[in-house]
Coordinates of C-alpha atoms in Angstrom, one line a residue:
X1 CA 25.6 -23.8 6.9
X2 CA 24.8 -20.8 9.3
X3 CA 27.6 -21.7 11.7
X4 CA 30.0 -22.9 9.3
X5 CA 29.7 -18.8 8.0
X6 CA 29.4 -17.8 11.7
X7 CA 32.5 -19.8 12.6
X8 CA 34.6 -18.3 9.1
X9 CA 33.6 -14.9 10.2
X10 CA 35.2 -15.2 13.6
X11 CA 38.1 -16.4 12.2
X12 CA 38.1 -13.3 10.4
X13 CA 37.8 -11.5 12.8
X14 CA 40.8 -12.8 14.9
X15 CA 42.9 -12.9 11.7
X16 CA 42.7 -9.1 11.3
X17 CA 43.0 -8.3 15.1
X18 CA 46.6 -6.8 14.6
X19 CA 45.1 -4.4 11.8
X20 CA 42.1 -3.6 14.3
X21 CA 44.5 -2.1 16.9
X22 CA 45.5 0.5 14.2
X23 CA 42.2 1.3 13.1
X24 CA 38.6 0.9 13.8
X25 CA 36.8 -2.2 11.7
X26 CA 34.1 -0.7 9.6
X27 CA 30.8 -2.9 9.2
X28 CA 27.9 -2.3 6.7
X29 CA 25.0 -3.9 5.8
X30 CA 22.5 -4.2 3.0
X31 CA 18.8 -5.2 2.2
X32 CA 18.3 -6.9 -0.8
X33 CA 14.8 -7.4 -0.5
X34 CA 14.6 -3.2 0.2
X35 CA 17.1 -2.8 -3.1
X36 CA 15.0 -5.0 -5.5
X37 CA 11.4 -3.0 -4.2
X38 CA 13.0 0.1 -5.3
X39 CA 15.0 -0.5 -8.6
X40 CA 12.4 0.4 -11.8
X41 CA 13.6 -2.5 -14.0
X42 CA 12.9 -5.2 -11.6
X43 CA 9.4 -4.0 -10.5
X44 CA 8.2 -3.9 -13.4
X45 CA 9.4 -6.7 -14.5
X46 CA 8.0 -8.9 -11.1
X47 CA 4.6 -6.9 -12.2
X48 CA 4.6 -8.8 -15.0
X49 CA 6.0 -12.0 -13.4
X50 CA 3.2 -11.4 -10.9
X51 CA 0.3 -11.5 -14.0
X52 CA 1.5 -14.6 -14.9
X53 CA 1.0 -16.2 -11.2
X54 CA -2.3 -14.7 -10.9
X55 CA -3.5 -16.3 -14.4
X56 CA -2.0 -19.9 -13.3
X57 CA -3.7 -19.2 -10.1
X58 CA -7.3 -18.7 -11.9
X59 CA -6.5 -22.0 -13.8
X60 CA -6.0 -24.0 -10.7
X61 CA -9.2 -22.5 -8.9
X62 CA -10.9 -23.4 -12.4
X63 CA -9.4 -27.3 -12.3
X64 CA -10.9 -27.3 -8.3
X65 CA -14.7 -26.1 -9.0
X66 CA -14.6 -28.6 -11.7
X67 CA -13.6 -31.4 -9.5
X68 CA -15.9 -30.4 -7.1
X69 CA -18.4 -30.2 -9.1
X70 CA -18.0 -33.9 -10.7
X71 CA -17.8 -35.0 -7.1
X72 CA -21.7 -33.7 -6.5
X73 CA -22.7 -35.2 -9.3
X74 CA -21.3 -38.5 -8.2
X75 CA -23.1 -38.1 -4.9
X76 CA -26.3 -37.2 -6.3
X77 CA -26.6 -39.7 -8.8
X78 CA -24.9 -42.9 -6.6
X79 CA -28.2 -44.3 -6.0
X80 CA -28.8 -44.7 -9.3
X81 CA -25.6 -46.0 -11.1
X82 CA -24.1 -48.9 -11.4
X83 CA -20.7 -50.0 -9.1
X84 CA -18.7 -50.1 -12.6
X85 CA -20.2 -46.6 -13.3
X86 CA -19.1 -45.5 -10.0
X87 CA -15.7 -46.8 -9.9
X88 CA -15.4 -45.2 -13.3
X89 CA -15.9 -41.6 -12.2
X90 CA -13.6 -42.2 -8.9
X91 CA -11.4 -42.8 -11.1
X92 CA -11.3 -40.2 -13.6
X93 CA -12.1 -37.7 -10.7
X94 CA -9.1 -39.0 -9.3
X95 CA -6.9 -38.8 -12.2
X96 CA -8.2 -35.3 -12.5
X97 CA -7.0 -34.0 -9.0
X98 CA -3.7 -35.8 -9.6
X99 CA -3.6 -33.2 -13.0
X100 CA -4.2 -30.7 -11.1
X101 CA -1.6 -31.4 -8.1
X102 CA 1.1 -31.3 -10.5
X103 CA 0.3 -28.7 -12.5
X104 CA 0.3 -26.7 -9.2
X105 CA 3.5 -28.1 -7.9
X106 CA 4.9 -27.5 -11.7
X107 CA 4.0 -23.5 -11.1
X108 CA 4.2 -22.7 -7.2
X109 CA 6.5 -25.8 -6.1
X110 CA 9.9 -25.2 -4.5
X111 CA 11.4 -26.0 -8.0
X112 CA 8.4 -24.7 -10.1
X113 CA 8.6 -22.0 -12.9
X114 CA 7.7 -19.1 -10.2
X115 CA 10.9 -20.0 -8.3
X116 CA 12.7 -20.3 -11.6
X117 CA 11.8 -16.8 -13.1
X118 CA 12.0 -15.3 -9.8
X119 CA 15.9 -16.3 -9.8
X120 CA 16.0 -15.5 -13.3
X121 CA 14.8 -11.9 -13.0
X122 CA 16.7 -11.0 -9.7
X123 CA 19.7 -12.4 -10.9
X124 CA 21.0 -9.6 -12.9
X125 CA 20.2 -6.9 -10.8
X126 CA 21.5 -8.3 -7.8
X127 CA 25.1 -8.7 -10.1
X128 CA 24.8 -4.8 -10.0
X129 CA 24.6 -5.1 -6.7
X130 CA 27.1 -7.0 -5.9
X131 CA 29.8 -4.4 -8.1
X132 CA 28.1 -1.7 -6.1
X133 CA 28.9 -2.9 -2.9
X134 CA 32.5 -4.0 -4.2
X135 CA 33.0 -0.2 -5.4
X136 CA 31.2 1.1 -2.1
X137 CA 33.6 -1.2 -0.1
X138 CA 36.7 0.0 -1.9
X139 CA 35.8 4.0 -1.7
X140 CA 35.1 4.2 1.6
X141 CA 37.0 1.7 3.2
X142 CA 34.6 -1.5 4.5
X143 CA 35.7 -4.4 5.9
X144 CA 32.4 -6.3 6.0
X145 CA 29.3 -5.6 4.0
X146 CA 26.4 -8.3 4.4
X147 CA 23.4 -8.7 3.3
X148 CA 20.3 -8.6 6.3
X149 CA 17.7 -10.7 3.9
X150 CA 20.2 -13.7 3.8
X151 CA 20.5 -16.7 5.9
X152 CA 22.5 -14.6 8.3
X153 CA 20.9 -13.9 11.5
X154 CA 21.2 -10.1 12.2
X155 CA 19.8 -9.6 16.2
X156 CA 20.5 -6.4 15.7
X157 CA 21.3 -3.5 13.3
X158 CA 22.1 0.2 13.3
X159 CA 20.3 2.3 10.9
X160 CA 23.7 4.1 10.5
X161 CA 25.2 1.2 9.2
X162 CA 22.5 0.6 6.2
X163 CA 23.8 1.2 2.8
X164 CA 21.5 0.2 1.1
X165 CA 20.6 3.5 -0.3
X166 CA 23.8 4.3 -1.1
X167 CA 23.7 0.9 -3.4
X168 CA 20.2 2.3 -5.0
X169 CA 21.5 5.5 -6.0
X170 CA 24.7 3.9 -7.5
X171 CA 22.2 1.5 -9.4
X172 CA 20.2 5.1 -10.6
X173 CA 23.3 7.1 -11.4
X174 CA 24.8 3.9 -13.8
X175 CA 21.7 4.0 -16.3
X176 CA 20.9 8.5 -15.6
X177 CA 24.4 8.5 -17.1
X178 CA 23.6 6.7 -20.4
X179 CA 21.3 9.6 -21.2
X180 CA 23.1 12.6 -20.5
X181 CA 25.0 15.4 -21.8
X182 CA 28.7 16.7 -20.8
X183 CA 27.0 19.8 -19.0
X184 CA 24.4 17.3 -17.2
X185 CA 27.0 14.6 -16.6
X186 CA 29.0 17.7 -14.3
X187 CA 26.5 18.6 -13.0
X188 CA 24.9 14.8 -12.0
X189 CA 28.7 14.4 -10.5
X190 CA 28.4 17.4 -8.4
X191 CA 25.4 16.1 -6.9
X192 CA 26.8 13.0 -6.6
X193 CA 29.9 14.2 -4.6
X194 CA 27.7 15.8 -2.0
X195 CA 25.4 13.0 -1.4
X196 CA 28.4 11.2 -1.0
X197 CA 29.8 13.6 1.7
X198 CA 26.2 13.1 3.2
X199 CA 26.6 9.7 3.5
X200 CA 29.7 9.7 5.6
X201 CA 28.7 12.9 7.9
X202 CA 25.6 12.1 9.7
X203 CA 25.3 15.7 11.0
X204 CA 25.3 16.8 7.1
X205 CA 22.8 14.7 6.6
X206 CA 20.3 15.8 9.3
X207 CA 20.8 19.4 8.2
X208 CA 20.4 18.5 4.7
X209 CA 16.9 16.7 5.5
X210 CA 16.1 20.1 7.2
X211 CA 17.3 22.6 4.0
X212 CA 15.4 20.1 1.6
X213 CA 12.1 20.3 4.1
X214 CA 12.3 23.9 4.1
X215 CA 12.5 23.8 0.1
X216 CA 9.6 21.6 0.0
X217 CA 7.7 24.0 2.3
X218 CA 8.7 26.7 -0.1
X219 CA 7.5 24.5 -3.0
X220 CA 4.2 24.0 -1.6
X221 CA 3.7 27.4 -0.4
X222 CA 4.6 28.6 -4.0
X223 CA 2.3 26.2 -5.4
X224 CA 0.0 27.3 -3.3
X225 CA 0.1 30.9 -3.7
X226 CA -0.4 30.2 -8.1
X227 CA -3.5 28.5 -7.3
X228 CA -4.8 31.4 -5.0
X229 CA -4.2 33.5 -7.9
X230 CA -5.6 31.7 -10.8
X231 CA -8.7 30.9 -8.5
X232 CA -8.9 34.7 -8.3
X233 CA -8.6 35.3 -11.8
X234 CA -11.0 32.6 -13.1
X235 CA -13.3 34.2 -10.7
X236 CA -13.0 37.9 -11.6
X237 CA -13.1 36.9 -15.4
X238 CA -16.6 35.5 -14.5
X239 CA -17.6 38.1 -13.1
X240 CA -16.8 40.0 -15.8
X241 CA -18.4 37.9 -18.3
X242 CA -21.4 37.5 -16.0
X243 CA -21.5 41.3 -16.3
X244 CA -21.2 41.8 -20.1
X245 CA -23.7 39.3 -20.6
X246 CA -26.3 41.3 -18.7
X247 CA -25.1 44.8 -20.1
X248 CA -25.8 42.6 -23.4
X249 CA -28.9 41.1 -22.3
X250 CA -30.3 44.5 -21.0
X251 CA -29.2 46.6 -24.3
X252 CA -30.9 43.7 -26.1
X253 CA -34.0 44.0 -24.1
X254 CA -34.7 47.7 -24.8
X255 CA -34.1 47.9 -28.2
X256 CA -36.6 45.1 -28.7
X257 CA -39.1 47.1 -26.4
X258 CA -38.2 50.4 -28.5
X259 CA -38.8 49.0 -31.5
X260 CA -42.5 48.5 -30.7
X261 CA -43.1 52.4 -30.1
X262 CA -41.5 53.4 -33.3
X263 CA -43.7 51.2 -35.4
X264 CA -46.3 52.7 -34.0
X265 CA -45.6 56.2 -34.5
X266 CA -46.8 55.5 -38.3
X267 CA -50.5 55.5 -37.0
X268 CA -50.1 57.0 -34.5
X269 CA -48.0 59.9 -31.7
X270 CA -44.5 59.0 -30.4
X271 CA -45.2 57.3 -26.4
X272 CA -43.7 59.3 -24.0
X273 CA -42.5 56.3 -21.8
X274 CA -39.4 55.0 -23.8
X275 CA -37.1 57.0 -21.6
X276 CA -37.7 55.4 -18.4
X277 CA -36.3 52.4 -18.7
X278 CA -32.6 54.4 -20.0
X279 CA -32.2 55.1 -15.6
X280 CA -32.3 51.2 -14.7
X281 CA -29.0 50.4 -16.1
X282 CA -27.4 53.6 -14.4
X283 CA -28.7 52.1 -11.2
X284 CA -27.5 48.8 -11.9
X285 CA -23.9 50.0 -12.8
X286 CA -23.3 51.8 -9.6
X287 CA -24.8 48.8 -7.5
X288 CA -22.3 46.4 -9.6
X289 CA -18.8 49.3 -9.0
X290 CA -19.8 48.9 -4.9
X291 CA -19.8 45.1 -5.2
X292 CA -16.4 45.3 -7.3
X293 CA -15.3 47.7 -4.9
X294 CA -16.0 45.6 -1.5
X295 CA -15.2 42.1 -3.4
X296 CA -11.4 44.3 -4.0
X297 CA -12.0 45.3 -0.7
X298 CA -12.1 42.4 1.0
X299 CA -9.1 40.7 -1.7
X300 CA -6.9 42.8 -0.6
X301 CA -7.6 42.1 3.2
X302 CA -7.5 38.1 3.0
X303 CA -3.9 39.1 1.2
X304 CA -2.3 41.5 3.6
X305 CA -3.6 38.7 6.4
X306 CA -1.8 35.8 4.6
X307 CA 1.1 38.2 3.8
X308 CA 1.6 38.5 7.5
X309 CA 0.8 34.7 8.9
X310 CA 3.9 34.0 6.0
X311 CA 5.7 36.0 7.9
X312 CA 5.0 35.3 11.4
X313 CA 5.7 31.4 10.3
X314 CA 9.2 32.3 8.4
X315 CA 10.1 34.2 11.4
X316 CA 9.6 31.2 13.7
X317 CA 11.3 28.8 11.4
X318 CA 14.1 30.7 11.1
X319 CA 13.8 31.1 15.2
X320 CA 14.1 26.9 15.5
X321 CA 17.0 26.7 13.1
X322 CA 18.8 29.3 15.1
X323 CA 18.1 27.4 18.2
X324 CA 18.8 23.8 16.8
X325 CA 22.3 24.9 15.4
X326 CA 23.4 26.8 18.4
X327 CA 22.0 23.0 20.2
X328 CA 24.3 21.7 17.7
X329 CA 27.0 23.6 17.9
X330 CA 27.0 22.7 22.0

């Protein structure tokens, strides 16, 4: 079968040599295996397809420890039956592992229902498939497309010649459409025009990989930055509370030591030590404004450091992008 396609391919070949001359014959390739892995309906659907395998594959180990276990029985106890009582549990152990052979083969065999709902799932998603790559071929002018999990021997293959991500986000943009608006439909199609102009400039590409790592710097550095700050206000609001809960605990204390003196001034002369403990919180206040004041101190240090490491590392991307375009441009 492989060389009878080898052999029609070469006639191919030959047969469009005249048209060759004028132009150059454009080859592609695809990976259906890669297509299937990364298309939502199908995985989830071999997910369940794979829950189904592993529950015939606990029934089988079940059937086997059963057997087994009839079969040390048999051993033990030999001595002591009879040869018709023997030959009777051979034979139903037998009968048994024969159950058990086919029920396996009926599952896992090369015609079993695994095989069966495999095809059966795969089947309609690699139809898609098969109109992408039509419309693929058609747009962009392919005379051969095939497919590098098939019988066909690929020795070798260019990465530049993969479309199999172009085929994935044809697959994407077919059900994204069902659920979109007029203003997000535009919009989906100007995204869709520039990854295809991606797609057929592979300089493009590169320095759209390079804006979209830059953005995901950004992104992170962003990200970043939001949960500096609400670290920082999390921890000034507990300090804060920390601190009204001792003004609170404080205030509570001497009004519960003040109220002591006053019920004795019935019987007796007012003590002259209730104003002492009024200087404790004055001293306690100013300690508490110098650790505020060095804690904002030291804030606003850390920031003007990162402000300027931000810098220093925009300044040397933007360095290696103005060296790898003017390499480029070269």
């Amino acid at each position: 079968m492989r060389k009878q396609f080898l052999f029609i391919f070469l006639a191919l070949i030959v047969a469009n040599t005249s048209e060759a001359q004028t132009r150059s014959t454009r080859i592609g390739y695809i990976d259906m295996e890669y297509i299937l892995e990364n298309v939502s309906d199908y995985k989830e659907a071999k997910s369940q397809l794979d829950l189904k395998a592993t529950k015939w594959k606990q029934e089988i180990e079940t059937k086997k420890l059963e057997i087994n276990k009839l079969k040390e029985n048999l051993k033990t106890e030999k001595a002591l039956l009879t040869k018709e009582l023997i030959e009777e549990r051979e034979t139903e152990i037998k009968f048994l592992e024969n159950e058990m052979l086919e029920y396996q083969q009926k599952q896992f065999g090369v015609d079993g229902n695994l095989m069966h709902q495999k095809a059966a799932l795969a089947k309609p998603i690699q139809d898609q498939v098969f109109t992408a790559v039509q419309d693929i071929a058609e747009a962009k002018n392919y005379d051969f497309i095939f497919d590098k999990s098939s019988d066909l021997t690929m020795l070798f293959s260019a990465k530049r010649f993969d479309i199999s991500d172009q085929v994935i986000r044809i697959l994407n943009r077919t059900e994204k459409r069902q659920q979109l608006n007029k203003k997000q439909l535009k919009e989906q199609e100007a995204k869709e025009n520039l990854e295809n102009e991606i797609d057929e400039n592979p300089a493009m590409a590169d320095r759209q990989k390079a804006l979209d790592a830059r953005k995901a710097a950004r992104e992170k550095l962003v990200a970043d930055r939001k949960l500096e700050q609400e670290a920082k206000r999390k921890e000034y609001e507990d300090k804060r509370n920390a601190i009204a809960a001792e003004k609170a605990a404080k205030k509570n204390g001497t009004v519960s030591e003040t109220a002591k003196p006053a019920e004795a001034t019935k019987t007796e002369t007012k003590a002259p030590t209730i104003e002492t403990p009024a200087t404790e919180p004055a001293v306690n206040k100013a300690e508490e404004r110098q650790k505020l004041y060095e804690q904002r101190k030291k804030e606003l240090e850390e920031k003007k450091k990162k402000i300027l490491e931000e810098r220093e590392a925009a300044k040397k991307a933007k360095e290696a992008e103005t060296e790898k375009s003017n390499t480029t441009n070269n």
